[in-house]
Amino acid sequence: MSFSGFPLAGLDFYEDLEADNSKAFWTAHKHIYDASVRAPMLALTTELEPDFGTAKIFRPYRDVRFSKDKIPYKDHQGAVVSPAPGVGWYVQIGAAGLFLAGGFYSGTPAQLAQLRAIIDDEVRGAELAAILAKLTKAGFTLGGEQLKTKPKGYDADHPRIDLLRHKAISCGKQLGAPDWLESPRAGKEVRKGWEALRPLVEWFTAVVG
């Protein structure tokens, strides 16, 4: 099946799910999820696969085993392409519309230590700073969990202390629900966003992959 866009029915589904996140609602409306959320996400990631790689489409169910919040279903559908552990391109559809991102999302303590050592390096660290500056100038938002204080072993006045504080680094862009969301152009917009993120994803793949 070729990708033809994300139906607005999928956004409405998530808006209603936010109001009634129950098994009864899910069971009664799962056909909408299947047709207007999962099927187009599968078609989109299949279309992008030759240029970016095979995607993992996340399960719609929340893992509530160790959470105080027992709401059973996620309020969005996400998919990720991971060229290296903890690194990848991401796309999501939910009530707010379309969202895309890319970067380093999670890693082992060894990966994080290696990343910080590279950020500390004057040449390689400056490369990352330049990539992130270009992306933020292009409208992407820098994200990722950060320490409240400086990481152990680094000076507070380090020229890239803000990046060193990150435990994850990603850039994302909220595309919302424009008129073209229901058309094949949505796939072109995700492709364009992922291509813009390619230098960041490839940098992280080389560093922590």
Short mmCIF file of C-alpha atoms in Angstrom, two decimals:
data_model
loop_
_atom_site.label_atom_id
_atom_site.label_comp_id
_atom_site.label_asym_id
_atom_site.label_seq_id
_atom_site.Cartn_x
_atom_site.Cartn_y
_atom_site.Cartn_z
CA MET A 1 0.00 0.00 0.00
CA SER A 2 1.44 3.38 -0.99
CA PHE A 3 1.42 6.24 1.49
CA SER A 4 -1.36 8.74 0.78
CA GLY A 5 -1.26 10.80 3.99
CA PHE A 6 -2.56 10.69 7.56
CA PRO A 7 -6.38 10.93 7.76
CA LEU A 8 -7.70 13.52 10.20
CA ALA A 9 -9.77 10.69 11.65
CA GLY A 10 -6.54 9.51 13.28
CA LEU A 11 -6.06 12.85 15.04
CA ASP A 12 -9.70 12.80 16.16
CA PHE A 13 -9.16 9.27 17.47
CA TYR A 14 -6.33 10.44 19.73
CA GLU A 15 -8.26 13.49 20.84
CA ASP A 16 -11.12 11.23 21.93
CA LEU A 17 -8.68 8.77 23.51
CA GLU A 18 -7.28 11.56 25.70
CA ALA A 19 -10.81 12.03 27.05
CA ASP A 20 -11.51 8.31 27.50
CA ASN A 21 -8.34 6.24 27.75
CA SER A 22 -10.08 2.97 28.51
CA LYS A 23 -10.14 -0.56 27.13
CA ALA A 24 -13.83 -0.11 26.27
CA PHE A 25 -13.10 2.95 24.11
CA TRP A 26 -10.09 1.29 22.48
CA THR A 27 -12.01 -1.87 21.62
CA ALA A 28 -14.92 0.10 20.16
CA HIS A 29 -12.66 2.36 18.05
CA LYS A 30 -9.71 0.10 17.21
CA HIS A 31 -10.85 -0.06 13.57
CA ILE A 32 -10.18 3.70 13.32
CA TYR A 33 -6.70 3.24 14.81
CA ASP A 34 -5.96 0.41 12.38
CA ALA A 35 -7.14 2.31 9.28
CA SER A 36 -6.20 5.91 10.10
CA VAL A 37 -3.09 5.55 12.28
CA ARG A 38 -1.27 2.23 12.02
CA ALA A 39 -1.84 1.55 8.31
CA PRO A 40 -0.61 4.97 7.10
CA MET A 41 2.36 4.85 9.52
CA LEU A 42 3.32 1.45 8.10
CA ALA A 43 2.94 2.78 4.54
CA LEU A 44 5.05 5.85 5.35
CA THR A 45 7.91 3.93 6.94
CA THR A 46 7.88 1.41 4.08
CA GLU A 47 8.18 4.28 1.61
CA LEU A 48 11.12 5.78 3.52
CA GLU A 49 12.89 2.48 4.12
CA PRO A 50 15.13 2.45 1.00
CA ASP A 51 16.75 5.75 2.03
CA PHE A 52 16.78 5.50 5.82
CA GLY A 53 16.38 1.87 6.87
CA THR A 54 13.79 -0.39 8.42
CA ALA A 55 11.57 1.24 11.02
CA LYS A 56 10.26 -0.08 14.29
CA ILE A 57 6.63 0.90 14.81
CA PHE A 58 5.98 1.17 18.53
CA ARG A 59 3.18 -0.71 20.25
CA PRO A 60 0.17 1.45 21.17
CA TYR A 61 0.08 0.05 24.69
CA ARG A 62 1.86 1.70 27.61
CA ASP A 63 4.11 -0.35 29.87
CA VAL A 64 2.42 0.25 33.22
CA ARG A 65 4.19 -2.46 35.23
CA PHE A 66 6.39 -0.02 37.17
CA SER A 67 4.36 3.15 36.69
CA LYS A 68 1.94 4.84 39.05
CA ASP A 69 0.09 6.07 35.96
CA LYS A 70 -2.00 3.09 34.86
CA ILE A 71 -3.47 4.69 31.71
CA PRO A 72 -3.30 1.76 29.27
CA TYR A 73 -2.80 3.42 25.87
CA LYS A 74 -0.28 5.88 24.45
CA ASP A 75 -1.63 9.23 23.22
CA HIS A 76 0.35 9.00 19.96
CA GLN A 77 1.80 6.53 17.48
CA GLY A 78 5.53 6.64 16.95
CA ALA A 79 8.08 4.92 14.74
CA VAL A 80 11.87 4.98 14.78
CA VAL A 81 14.67 4.03 12.40
CA SER A 82 17.82 3.17 14.36
CA PRO A 83 21.13 2.96 12.46
CA ALA A 84 22.89 2.46 15.81
CA PRO A 85 21.78 1.63 19.38
CA GLY A 86 20.06 4.65 20.92
CA VAL A 87 20.40 6.70 17.72
CA GLY A 88 17.82 7.34 15.04
CA TRP A 89 15.14 9.17 13.14
CA TYR A 90 11.69 9.44 14.71
CA VAL A 91 8.19 10.24 13.43
CA GLN A 92 4.96 10.53 15.41
CA ILE A 93 1.27 11.17 14.81
CA GLY A 94 -1.15 12.19 17.55
CA ALA A 95 -3.89 14.66 18.40
CA ALA A 96 -1.52 17.58 17.79
CA GLY A 97 -0.63 16.28 14.34
CA LEU A 98 2.69 15.26 12.84
CA PHE A 99 6.03 15.44 14.66
CA LEU A 100 9.50 14.36 13.53
CA ALA A 101 12.90 14.26 15.19
CA GLY A 102 16.32 12.68 15.19
CA GLY A 103 19.34 12.26 17.41
CA PHE A 104 20.74 10.30 20.34
CA TYR A 105 17.85 9.20 22.56
CA SER A 106 19.35 6.81 25.06
CA GLY A 107 22.49 4.82 25.66
CA THR A 108 24.60 2.85 28.06
CA PRO A 109 26.84 4.61 30.59
CA ALA A 110 29.77 3.69 28.32
CA GLN A 111 28.10 5.30 25.31
CA LEU A 112 27.33 8.46 27.28
CA ALA A 113 30.91 8.66 28.58
CA GLN A 114 32.20 8.25 25.03
CA LEU A 115 29.82 10.92 23.75
CA ARG A 116 30.95 13.40 26.39
CA ALA A 117 34.61 12.71 25.63
CA ILE A 118 33.95 13.52 21.96
CA ILE A 119 31.96 16.66 22.82
CA ASP A 120 34.91 17.71 24.98
CA ASP A 121 37.22 17.39 21.97
CA GLU A 122 37.79 20.80 20.39
CA VAL A 123 37.35 19.61 16.80
CA ARG A 124 34.63 16.94 17.07
CA GLY A 125 32.70 18.84 19.73
CA ALA A 126 32.64 21.92 17.53
CA GLU A 127 31.28 19.76 14.69
CA LEU A 128 28.28 18.77 16.79
CA ALA A 129 27.69 22.35 17.95
CA ALA A 130 27.72 23.52 14.32
CA ILE A 131 25.25 20.81 13.22
CA LEU A 132 22.88 21.71 16.06
CA ALA A 133 23.16 25.44 15.31
CA LYS A 134 22.22 24.83 11.68
CA LEU A 135 19.23 22.71 12.68
CA THR A 136 17.90 25.19 15.23
CA LYS A 137 18.28 27.95 12.65
CA ALA A 138 16.17 25.81 10.30
CA GLY A 139 13.35 25.64 12.84
CA PHE A 140 14.18 22.49 14.80
CA THR A 141 14.00 22.50 18.59
CA LEU A 142 16.90 21.11 20.63
CA GLY A 143 15.76 18.56 23.20
CA GLY A 144 16.99 15.71 25.36
CA GLU A 145 17.26 15.00 29.08
CA GLN A 146 19.86 17.10 30.88
CA LEU A 147 21.66 17.09 34.19
CA LYS A 148 20.84 20.03 36.45
CA THR A 149 24.53 20.41 37.26
CA LYS A 150 27.73 19.82 35.32
CA PRO A 151 28.80 16.22 34.69
CA LYS A 152 31.58 14.88 36.87
CA GLY A 153 35.04 15.62 35.49
CA TYR A 154 34.14 18.69 33.44
CA ASP A 155 34.57 22.37 34.31
CA ALA A 156 31.51 24.58 34.68
CA ASP A 157 33.05 27.10 32.28
CA HIS A 158 33.62 24.54 29.50
CA PRO A 159 32.69 26.16 26.14
CA ARG A 160 30.20 23.32 25.47
CA ILE A 161 29.03 22.70 29.04
CA ASP A 162 25.39 22.92 27.93
CA LEU A 163 25.91 20.00 25.54
CA LEU A 164 27.96 18.06 28.10
CA ARG A 165 25.03 18.24 30.52
CA HIS A 166 22.82 16.34 28.08
CA LYS A 167 22.12 12.65 28.70
CA ALA A 168 20.33 12.60 25.35
CA ILE A 169 20.44 15.05 22.44
CA SER A 170 17.79 15.35 19.76
CA CYS A 171 16.30 17.91 17.40
CA GLY A 172 12.59 17.88 16.65
CA LYS A 173 10.00 19.76 14.66
CA GLN A 174 6.24 19.90 15.22
CA LEU A 175 4.55 20.02 11.81
CA GLY A 176 1.01 20.00 13.20
CA ALA A 177 -2.02 19.33 11.02
CA PRO A 178 -1.69 21.43 7.84
CA ASP A 179 -3.92 20.90 4.81
CA TRP A 180 -1.40 18.53 3.24
CA LEU A 181 -1.41 16.09 6.18
CA GLU A 182 -4.01 13.94 4.40
CA SER A 183 -2.01 13.87 1.16
CA PRO A 184 1.21 12.20 -0.07
CA ARG A 185 2.97 15.49 0.63
CA ALA A 186 3.09 14.46 4.29
CA GLY A 187 5.58 11.78 3.30
CA LYS A 188 7.67 14.32 1.38
CA GLU A 189 7.73 16.61 4.43
CA VAL A 190 8.91 13.80 6.71
CA ARG A 191 11.56 12.84 4.16
CA LYS A 192 12.73 16.47 3.95
CA GLY A 193 12.91 16.74 7.74
CA TRP A 194 14.77 13.46 8.10
CA GLU A 195 17.25 14.47 5.39
CA ALA A 196 17.91 17.71 7.27
CA LEU A 197 18.56 15.59 10.37
CA ARG A 198 20.85 13.15 8.57
CA PRO A 199 24.13 14.95 9.52
CA LEU A 200 23.10 14.78 13.19
CA VAL A 201 22.06 11.12 13.06
CA GLU A 202 25.22 10.17 11.15
CA TRP A 203 27.41 12.11 13.61
CA PHE A 204 25.93 10.21 16.55
CA THR A 205 26.13 6.90 14.69
CA ALA A 206 29.86 7.45 14.13
CA VAL A 207 30.46 8.51 17.73
CA VAL A 208 28.38 6.07 19.83
CA GLY A 209 27.44 3.41 17.26
#
